[in-house]
Coordinates of C-alpha atoms and ligand atoms in Angstrom, one line a residue:
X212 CA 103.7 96.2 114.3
X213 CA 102.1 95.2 111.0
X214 CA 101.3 97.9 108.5
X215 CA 97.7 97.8 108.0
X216 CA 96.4 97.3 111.8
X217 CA 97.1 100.0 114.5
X218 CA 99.4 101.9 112.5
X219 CA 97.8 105.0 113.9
X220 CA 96.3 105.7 117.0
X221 CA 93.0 106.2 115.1
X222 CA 90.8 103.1 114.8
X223 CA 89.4 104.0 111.7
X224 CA 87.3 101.6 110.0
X225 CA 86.6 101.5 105.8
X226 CA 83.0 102.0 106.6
X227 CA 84.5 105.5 107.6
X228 CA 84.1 106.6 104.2
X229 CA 80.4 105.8 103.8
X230 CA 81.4 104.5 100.3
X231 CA 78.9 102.7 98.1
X232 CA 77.7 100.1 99.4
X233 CA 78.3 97.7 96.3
X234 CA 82.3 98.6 97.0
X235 CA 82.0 98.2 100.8
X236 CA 80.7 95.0 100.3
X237 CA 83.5 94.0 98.0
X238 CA 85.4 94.9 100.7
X239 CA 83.8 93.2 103.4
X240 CA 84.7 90.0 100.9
X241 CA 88.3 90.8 100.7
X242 CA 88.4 90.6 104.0
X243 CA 90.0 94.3 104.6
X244 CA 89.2 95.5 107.9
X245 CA 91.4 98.6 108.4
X246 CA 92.8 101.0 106.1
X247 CA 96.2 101.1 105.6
X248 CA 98.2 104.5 106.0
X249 CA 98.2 105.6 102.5
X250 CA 94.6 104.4 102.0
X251 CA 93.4 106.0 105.3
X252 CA 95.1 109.5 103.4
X253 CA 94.7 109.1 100.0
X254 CA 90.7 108.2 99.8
X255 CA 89.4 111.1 101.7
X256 CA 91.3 113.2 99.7
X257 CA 90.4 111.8 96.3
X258 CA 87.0 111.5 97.5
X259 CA 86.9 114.9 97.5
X260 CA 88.1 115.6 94.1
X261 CA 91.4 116.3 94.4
X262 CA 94.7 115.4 92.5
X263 CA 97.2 113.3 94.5
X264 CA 100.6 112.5 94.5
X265 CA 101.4 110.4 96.9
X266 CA 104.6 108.5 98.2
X267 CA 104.2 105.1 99.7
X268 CA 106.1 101.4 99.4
X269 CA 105.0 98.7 98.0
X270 CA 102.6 96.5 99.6
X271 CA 101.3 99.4 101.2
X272 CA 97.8 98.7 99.2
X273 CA 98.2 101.9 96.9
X274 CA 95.7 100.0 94.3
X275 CA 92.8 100.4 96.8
X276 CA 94.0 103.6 97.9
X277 CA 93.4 105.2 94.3
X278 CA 90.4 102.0 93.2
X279 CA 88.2 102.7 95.9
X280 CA 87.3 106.2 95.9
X281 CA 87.0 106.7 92.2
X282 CA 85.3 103.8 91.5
X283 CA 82.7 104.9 94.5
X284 CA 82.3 107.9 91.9
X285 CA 81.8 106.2 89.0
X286 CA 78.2 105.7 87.1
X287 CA 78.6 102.5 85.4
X288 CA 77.0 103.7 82.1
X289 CA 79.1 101.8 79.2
X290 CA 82.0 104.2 79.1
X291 CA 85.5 104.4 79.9
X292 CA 85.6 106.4 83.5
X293 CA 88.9 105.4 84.2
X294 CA 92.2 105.1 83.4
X295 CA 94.9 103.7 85.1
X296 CA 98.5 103.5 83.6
X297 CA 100.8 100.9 85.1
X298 CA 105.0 100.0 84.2
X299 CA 104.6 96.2 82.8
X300 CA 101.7 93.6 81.9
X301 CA 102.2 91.8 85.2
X302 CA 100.8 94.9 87.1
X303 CA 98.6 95.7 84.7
X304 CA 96.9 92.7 85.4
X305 CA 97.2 92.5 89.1
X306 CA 95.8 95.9 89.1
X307 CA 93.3 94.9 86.8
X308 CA 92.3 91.5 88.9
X309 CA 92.1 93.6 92.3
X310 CA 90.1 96.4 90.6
X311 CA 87.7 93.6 89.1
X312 CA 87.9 92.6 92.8
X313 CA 86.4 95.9 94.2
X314 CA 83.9 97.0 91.5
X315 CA 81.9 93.7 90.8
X316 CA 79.1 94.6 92.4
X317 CA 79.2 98.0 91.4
X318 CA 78.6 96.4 87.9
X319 CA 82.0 98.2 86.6
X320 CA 84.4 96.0 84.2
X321 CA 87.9 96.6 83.5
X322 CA 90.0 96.0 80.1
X323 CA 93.8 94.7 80.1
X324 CA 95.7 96.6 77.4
X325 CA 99.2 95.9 77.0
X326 CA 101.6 94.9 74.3
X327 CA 102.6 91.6 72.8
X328 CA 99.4 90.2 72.0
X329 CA 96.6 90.5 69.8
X330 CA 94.5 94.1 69.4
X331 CA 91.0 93.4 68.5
X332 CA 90.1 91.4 72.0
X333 CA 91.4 94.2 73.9
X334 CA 89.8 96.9 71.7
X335 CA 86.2 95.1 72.3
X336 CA 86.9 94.4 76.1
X337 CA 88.0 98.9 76.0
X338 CA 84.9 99.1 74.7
X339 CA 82.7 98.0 77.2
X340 CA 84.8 98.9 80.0
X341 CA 84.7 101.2 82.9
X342 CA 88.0 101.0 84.1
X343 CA 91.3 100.6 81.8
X344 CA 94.6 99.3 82.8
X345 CA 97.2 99.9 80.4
X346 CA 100.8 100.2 80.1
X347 CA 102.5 103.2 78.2
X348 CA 103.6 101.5 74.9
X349 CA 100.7 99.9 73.8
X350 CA 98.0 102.7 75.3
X351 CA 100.1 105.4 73.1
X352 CA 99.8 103.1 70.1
X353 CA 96.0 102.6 70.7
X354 CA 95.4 105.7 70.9
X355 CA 97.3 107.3 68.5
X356 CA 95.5 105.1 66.1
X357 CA 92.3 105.9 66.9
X358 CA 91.9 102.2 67.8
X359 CA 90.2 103.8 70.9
X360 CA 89.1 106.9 71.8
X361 CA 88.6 107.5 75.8
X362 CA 87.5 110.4 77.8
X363 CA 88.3 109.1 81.4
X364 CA 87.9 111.0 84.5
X365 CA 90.1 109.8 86.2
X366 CA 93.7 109.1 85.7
X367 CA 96.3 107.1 87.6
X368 CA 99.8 107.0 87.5
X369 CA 100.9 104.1 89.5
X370 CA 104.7 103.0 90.1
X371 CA 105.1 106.2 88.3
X372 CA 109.5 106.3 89.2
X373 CA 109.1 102.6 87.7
X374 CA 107.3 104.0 84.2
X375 CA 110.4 106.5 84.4
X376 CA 113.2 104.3 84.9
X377 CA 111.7 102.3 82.3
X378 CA 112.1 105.0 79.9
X379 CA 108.3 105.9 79.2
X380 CA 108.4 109.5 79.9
X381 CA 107.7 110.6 76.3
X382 CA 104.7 107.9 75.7
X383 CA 103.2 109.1 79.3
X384 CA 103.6 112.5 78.1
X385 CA 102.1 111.5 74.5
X386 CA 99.4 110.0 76.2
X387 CA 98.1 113.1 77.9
X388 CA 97.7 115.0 74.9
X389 CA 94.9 112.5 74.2
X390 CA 93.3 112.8 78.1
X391 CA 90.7 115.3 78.9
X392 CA 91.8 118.6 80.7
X393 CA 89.1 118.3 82.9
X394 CA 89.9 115.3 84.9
X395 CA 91.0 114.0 88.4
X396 CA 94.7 113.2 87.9
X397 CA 96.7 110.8 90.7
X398 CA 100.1 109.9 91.1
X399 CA 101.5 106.9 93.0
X400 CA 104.8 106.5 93.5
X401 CA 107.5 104.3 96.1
X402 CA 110.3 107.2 95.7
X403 CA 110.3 111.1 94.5
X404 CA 113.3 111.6 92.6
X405 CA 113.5 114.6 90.7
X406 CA 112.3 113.5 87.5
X407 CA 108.7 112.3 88.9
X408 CA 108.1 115.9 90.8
X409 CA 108.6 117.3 87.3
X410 CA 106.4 115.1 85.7
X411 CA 103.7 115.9 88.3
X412 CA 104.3 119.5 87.8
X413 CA 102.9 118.6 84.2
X414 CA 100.2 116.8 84.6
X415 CA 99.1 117.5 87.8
X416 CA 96.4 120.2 89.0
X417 CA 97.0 121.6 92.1
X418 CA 97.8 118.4 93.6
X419 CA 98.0 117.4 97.6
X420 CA 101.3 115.7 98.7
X421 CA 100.7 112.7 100.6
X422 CA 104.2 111.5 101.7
X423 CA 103.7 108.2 104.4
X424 CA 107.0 108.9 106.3
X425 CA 110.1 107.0 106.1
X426 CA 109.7 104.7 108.7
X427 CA 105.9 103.9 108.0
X428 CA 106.8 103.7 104.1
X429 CA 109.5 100.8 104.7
X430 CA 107.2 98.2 106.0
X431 CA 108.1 97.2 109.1
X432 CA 106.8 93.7 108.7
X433 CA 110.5 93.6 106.9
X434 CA 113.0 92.2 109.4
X435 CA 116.3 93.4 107.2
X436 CA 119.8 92.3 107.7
X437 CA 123.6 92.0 106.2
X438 CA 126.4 89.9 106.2
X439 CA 130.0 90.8 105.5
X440 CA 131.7 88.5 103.2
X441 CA 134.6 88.3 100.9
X442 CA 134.0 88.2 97.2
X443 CA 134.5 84.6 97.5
X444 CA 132.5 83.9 99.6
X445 CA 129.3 84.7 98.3
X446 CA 128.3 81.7 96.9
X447 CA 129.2 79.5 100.2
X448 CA 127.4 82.4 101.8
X449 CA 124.2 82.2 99.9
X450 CA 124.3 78.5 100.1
X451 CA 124.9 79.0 103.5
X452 CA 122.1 81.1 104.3
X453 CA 119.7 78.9 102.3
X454 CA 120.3 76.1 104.6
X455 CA 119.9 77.8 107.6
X456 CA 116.7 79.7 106.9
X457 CA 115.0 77.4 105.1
X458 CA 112.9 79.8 103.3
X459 CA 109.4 78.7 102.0
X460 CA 109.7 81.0 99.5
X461 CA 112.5 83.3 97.8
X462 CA 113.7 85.8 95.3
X463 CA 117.3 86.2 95.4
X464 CA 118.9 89.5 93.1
X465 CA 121.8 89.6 90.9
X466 CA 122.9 92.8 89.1
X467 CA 123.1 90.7 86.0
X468 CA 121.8 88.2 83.9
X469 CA 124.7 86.7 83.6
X470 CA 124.9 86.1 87.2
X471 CA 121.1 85.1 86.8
X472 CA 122.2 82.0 84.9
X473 CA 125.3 80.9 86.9
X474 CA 123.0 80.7 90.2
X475 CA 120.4 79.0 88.9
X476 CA 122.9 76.5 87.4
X477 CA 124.8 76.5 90.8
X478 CA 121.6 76.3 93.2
X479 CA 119.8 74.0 91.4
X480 CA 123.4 71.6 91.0
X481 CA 122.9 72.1 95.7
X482 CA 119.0 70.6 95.0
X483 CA 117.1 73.6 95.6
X484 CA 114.2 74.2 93.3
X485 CA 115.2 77.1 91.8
X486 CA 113.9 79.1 88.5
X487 CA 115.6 82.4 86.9
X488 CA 113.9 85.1 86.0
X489 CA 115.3 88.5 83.8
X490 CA 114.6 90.5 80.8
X491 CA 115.3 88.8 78.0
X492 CA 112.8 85.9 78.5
X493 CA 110.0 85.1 76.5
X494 CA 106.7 86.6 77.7
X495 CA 105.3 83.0 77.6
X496 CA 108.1 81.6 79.2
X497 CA 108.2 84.0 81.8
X498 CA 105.1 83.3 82.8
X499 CA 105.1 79.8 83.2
X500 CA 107.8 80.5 85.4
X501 CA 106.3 83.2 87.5
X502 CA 103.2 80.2 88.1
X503 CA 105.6 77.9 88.9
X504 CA 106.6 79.7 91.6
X505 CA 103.5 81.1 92.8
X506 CA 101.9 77.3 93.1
X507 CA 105.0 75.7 94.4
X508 CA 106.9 73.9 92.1
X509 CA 110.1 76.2 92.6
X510 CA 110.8 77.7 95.7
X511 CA 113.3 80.1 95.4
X512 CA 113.7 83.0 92.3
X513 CA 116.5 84.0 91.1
X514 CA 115.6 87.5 89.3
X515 CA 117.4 91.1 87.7
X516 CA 116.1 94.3 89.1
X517 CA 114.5 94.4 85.6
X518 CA 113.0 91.4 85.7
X519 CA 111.4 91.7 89.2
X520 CA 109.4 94.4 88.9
X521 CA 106.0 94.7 89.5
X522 CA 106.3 91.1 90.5
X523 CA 103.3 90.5 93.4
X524 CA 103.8 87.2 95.0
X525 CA 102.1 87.3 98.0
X526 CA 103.9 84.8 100.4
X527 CA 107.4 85.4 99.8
X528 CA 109.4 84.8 102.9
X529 CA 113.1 85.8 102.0
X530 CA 114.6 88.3 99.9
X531 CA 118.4 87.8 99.6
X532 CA 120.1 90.3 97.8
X533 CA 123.3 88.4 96.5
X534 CA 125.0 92.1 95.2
X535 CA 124.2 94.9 96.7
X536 CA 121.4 97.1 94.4
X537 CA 123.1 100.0 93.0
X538 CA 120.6 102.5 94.4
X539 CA 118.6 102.9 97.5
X540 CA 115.8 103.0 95.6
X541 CA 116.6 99.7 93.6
X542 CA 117.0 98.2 97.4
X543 CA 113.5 99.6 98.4
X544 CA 111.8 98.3 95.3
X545 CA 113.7 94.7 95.8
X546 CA 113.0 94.1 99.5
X547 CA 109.2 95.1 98.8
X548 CA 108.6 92.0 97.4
X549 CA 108.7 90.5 100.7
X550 CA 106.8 91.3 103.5
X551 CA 103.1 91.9 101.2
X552 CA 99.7 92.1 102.7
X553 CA 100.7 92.4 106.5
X554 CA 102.7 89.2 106.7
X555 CA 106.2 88.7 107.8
X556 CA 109.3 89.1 105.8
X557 CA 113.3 89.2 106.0
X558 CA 115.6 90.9 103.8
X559 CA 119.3 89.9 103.9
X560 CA 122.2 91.4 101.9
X561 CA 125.9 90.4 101.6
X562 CA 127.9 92.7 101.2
X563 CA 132.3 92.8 101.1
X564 CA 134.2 95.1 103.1
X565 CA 134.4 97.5 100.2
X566 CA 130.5 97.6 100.0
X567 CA 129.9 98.9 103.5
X568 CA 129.8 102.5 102.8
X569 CA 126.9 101.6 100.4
X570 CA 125.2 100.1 102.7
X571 CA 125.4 102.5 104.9
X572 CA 124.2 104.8 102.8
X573 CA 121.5 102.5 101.9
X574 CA 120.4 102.7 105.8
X575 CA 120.8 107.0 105.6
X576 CA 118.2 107.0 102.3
X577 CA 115.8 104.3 103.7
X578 CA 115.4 105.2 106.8
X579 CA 116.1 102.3 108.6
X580 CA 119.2 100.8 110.7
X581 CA 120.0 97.5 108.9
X582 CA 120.7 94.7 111.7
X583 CA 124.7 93.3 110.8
X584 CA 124.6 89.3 111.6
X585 CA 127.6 86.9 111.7
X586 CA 126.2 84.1 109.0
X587 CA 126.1 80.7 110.7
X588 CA 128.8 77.9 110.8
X589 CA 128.2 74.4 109.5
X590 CA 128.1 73.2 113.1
X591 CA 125.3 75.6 113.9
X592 CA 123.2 74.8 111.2
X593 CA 123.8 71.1 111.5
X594 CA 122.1 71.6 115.2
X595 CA 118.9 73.4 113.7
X596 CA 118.5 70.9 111.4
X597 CA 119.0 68.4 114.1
X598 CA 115.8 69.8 115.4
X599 CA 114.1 70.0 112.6
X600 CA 114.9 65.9 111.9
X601 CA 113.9 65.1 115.5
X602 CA 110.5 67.1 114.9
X603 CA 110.0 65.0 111.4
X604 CA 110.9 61.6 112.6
X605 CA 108.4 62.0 116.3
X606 CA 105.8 62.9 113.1
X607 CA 106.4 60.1 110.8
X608 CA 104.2 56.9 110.9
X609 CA 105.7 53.9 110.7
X610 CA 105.3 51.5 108.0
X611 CA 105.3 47.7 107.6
X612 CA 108.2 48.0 105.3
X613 CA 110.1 49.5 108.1
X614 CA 109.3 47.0 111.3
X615 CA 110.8 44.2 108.8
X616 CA 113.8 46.3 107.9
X617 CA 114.9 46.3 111.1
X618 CA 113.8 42.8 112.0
X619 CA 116.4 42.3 108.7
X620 CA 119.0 44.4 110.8
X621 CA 118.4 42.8 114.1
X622 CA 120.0 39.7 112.9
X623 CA 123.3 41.0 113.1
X624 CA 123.3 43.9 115.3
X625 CA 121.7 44.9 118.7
X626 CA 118.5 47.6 118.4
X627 CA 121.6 51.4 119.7
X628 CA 123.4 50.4 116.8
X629 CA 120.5 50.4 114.5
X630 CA 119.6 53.5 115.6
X631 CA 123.0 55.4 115.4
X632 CA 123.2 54.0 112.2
X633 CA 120.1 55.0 110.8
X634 CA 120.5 58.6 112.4
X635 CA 123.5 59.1 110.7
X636 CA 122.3 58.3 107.2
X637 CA 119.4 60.5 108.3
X638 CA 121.6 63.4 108.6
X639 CA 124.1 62.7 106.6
X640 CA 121.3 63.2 103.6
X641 CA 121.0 66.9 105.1
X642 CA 124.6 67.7 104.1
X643 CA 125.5 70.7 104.9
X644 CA 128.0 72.7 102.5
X645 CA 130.8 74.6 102.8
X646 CA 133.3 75.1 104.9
X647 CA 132.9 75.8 108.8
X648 CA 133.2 80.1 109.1
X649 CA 132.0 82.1 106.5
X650 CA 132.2 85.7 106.0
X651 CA 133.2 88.7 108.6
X652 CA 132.7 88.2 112.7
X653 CA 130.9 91.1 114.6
X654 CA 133.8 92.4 116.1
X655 CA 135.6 92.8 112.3
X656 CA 132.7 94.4 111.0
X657 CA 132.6 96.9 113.9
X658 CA 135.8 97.7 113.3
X659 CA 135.2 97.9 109.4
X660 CA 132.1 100.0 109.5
X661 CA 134.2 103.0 112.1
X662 CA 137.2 102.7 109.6
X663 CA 134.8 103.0 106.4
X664 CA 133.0 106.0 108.3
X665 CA 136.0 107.6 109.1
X666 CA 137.0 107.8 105.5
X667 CA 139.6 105.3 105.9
X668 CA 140.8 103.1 103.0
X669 CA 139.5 99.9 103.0
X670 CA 142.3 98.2 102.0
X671 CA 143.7 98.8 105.6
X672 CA 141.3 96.6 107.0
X673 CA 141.5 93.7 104.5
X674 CA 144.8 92.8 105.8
X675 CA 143.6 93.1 109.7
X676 CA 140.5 91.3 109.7
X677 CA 142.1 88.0 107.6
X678 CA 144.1 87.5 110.6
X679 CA 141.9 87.7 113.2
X680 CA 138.7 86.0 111.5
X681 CA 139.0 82.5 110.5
X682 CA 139.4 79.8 112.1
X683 CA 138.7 80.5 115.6
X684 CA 135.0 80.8 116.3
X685 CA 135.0 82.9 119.2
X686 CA 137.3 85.3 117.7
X687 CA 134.5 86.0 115.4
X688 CA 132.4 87.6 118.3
X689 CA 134.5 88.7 121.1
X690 CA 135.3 92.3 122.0
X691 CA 138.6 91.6 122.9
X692 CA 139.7 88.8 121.0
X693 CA 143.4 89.7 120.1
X694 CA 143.0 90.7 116.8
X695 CA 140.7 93.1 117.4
X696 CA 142.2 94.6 120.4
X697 CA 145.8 95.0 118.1
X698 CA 144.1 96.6 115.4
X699 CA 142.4 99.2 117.8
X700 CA 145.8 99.7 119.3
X701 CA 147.2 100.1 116.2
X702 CA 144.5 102.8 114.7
X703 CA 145.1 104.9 117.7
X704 CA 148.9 104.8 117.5
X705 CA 148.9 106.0 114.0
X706 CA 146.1 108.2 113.1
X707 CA 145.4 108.8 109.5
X708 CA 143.7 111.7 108.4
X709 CA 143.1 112.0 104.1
Ligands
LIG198 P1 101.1 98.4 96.5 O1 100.4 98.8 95.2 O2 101.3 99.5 97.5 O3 102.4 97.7 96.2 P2 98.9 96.6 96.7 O4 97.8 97.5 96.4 O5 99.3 95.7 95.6 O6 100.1 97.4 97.2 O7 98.5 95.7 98.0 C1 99.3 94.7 98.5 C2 98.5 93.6 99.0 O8 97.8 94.0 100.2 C3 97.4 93.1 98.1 O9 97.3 91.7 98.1 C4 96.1 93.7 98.7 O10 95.0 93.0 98.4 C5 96.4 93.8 100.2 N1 95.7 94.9 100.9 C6 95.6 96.2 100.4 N2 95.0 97.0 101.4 C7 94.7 96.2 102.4 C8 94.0 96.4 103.7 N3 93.5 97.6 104.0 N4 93.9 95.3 104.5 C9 94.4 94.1 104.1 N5 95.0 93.8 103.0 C10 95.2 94.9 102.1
LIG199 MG1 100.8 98.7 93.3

């Protein structure tokens, strides 16, 4: 089911909302045909001049679901009508593009402001603005200046937990003090933790709750997954994985930039076109990077938490999570970057043995059962690729330089031989790395995931499942491969309690 078409029985359409006709037309060209289920709640709502806070994932089109409706109310006469406060410069100026996107025709600009550049362009672009996009640091210092003086109407809050776990609370708070008390205030947020529903009790009028549920909020466009693997193993794992998917595009997340460095280093040493991406970098560098990847160039990202915010890429196929995110909502915010604008995504995590009870507590927060998968074996990905080097020579043409070639090699061997040999080079330029198994079979991670439940130790199963995984493929998945049937036998022998 994709998350903007026939997620509710209703076939609403946006022409629903009799907006302005300048706006529908902007998105006529967009090409939106259906609202999605924040949008289909949130611009009724706002339309009727209420404050919001509303709880919805990313890529659920929250910019629309607050830029529509208020700029349908807007008047377009030279002032500042609207304020919209956003966590880092890359969303304020997706935010800003999109809104620019909707409001063209509508003749309503919108100003960038955000830190590490020069003041006086932004100040003049502020002035003749409808619409600002700011981020906290630089907005409080604007304003607390008197650079600018704004009396907006409305005010968003969007990826309001980010601005919080980004430490912002006193600027956002700062920042009201300058607002106007009469005004239309909304909040957008992916989670609710405490802090944010104290915040809105601030700053917020009377507000409506719109909360798209669990299951709706986690796009289900998101195919997610895990492995089990030893600590050692995630490297070959990752690798592994890489080879197998073949992902067009993908952002891979480390806890640290540390880790950042080493698998870039590592990845790039396998030939994969890889770029890092975390905190520390240079704005400029960090955006020739973050280009680089959205034109091609680099195919897979290799990012922080930190780092990765915000970050809209549109196509990205994969999301591997190489360590587990500390939080549920860290893994929400990480796997939304795939998945974006109703396409297709997967998210894939490895986890050891001693990380299952997170994960599992990851699937109790989210919402969603996580599918376990046994990670491929050379052999097996040596067959897909097999496929995919039958599919590329039938669609190669042949060249001149070619039909002499193997006149050359005809003179000393017969036309099967030639062929053999040239398959062979073929594939052995596809190398696959690593050794054969990798990582935990179905049947050991069964048995893991009722141990880890049961409150058992998880040092018990270490020693069980190194004997029984291995070597042996088909140990990996059967039921009653003998390893697993001992270590049942043995659990129910000896029950532990703690
Ligand atoms: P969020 O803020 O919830 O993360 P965005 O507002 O950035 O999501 O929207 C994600 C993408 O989906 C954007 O590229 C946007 O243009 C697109 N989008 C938003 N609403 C719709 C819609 N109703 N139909 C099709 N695409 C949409
Ligand atoms: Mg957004």
């Amino acid at each position: 089911m994709k998350s903007y078409i026939n997620t509710k029985e209703t076939d609403m359409k946006f022409t629903d909302f009799n907006l302005k006709s300048t706006i529908q037309q902007a998105i006529d060209e967009a090409g939106f045909k259906e609202p999605s289920p924040v949008q289909k709640e949130a611009i009724p709502l706002i339309l009727e001049g209420n404050d919001i806070i509303a709880q919805a994932q990313t890529g659920t089109g929250k910019t629309a679901a607050f830029g529509l409706p208020i700029m349908d109310q807007m008047k377009a006469d030279g002032s500042v009508e609207g304020l919209v406060i956003v966590p880092t410069r890359e969303l304020a100026m997706q935010v800003s593009d999109e809104l620019y996107r909707f409001g063209k025709y509508a003749g309503l600009k919108t100003a960038t402001v955000y830190g590490g550049t020069a003041y006086a362009k932004q100040i003049e672009r502020v002035k003749q603005a409808s619409i600002v996009v700011a981020t906290p640091g630089r907005l409080q210092d604007l304003l607390m200046s008197g650079k600018i003086k704004i009396t907006p109407r409305f005010v968003v809050l969007d990826e309001a937990d980010e601005m919080l776990d980004m430490g912002f609370l006193d600027e956002i708070k700062n920042i009201f003090t300058f607002l106007p008390k009469e005004r239309q205030t909304l909040m957008f947020s992916a989670t609710m933790p405490k802090g944010i529903r104290k915040l809105a009790e601030q700053i917020l009028h009377k507000p409506k709750t719109i909360s798209i549920t669990k299951t709706e909020s986690t796009n289900t466009n998101i195919a997610q997954h895990y492995y089990v693997v030893q600590e050692r193993e995630r490297d070959d794992a990752l690798v592994r994985l890489i080879d197998f998917k073949n992902p067009a595009k993908s952002i891979i997340f480390c806890r640290m930039k540390k880790e950042v460095d080493r698998l870039v280093s590592h990845l790039t040493s396998q030939g994969f076109k890889v770029s890092g991406l975390h905190g520390d970098m240079e704005q400029k560098q960090r955006e020739v990077t973050i280009r680089g990847f959205k034109q091609g160039g680099i195919d897979i990202f290799v990012a922080t938490d930190v780092a990765a915010r915000g970050l809209d890429v549109n196509d990205v196929t994969h999301v591997f999570n190489y360590h587990i995110p500390f939080d549920s909502e860290s893994y929400v915010h990480r796997i939304g970057r795939t998945g974006r604008a109703g396409k297709t995504g997967e998210a894939i995590t490895l986890v050891t043995p001693a990380e299952l009870r997170t994960i599992k507590k990851i699937e109790k927060d989210v919402g969603t059962k996580l599918l376990t998968q046994v990670i491929p074996t050379r052999q097996e990905v040596q067959n897909s690729k097999s496929d995919e080097l039958i599919a590329a020579i039938a669609g190669t043409q042949i060249t001149e330089n070619a039909i002499n070639l193997v006149k050359t090699l005809q003179h000393d061997l017969d036309i099967v031989t030639i062929a053999h040999l040239l398959a062979s080079r073929l594939q052995e330029s596809q190398n696959i790395k690593g050794k054969e198994n990798i990582g935990l079979g179905l049947e050991e991670i069964e048995l893991l995931i009722e141990r880890t439940m049961r409150g058992r130790g998880n040092d018990r199963g270490r020693g069980g499942y190194r004997k029984s995984g291995g070597s042996n493929r088909n140990s990996r998945n059967r039921r009653n491969s003998q390893g697993g049937s001992r270590h049942r036998g043995r659990r129910n022998s000896k029950p532990r309690r703690d």
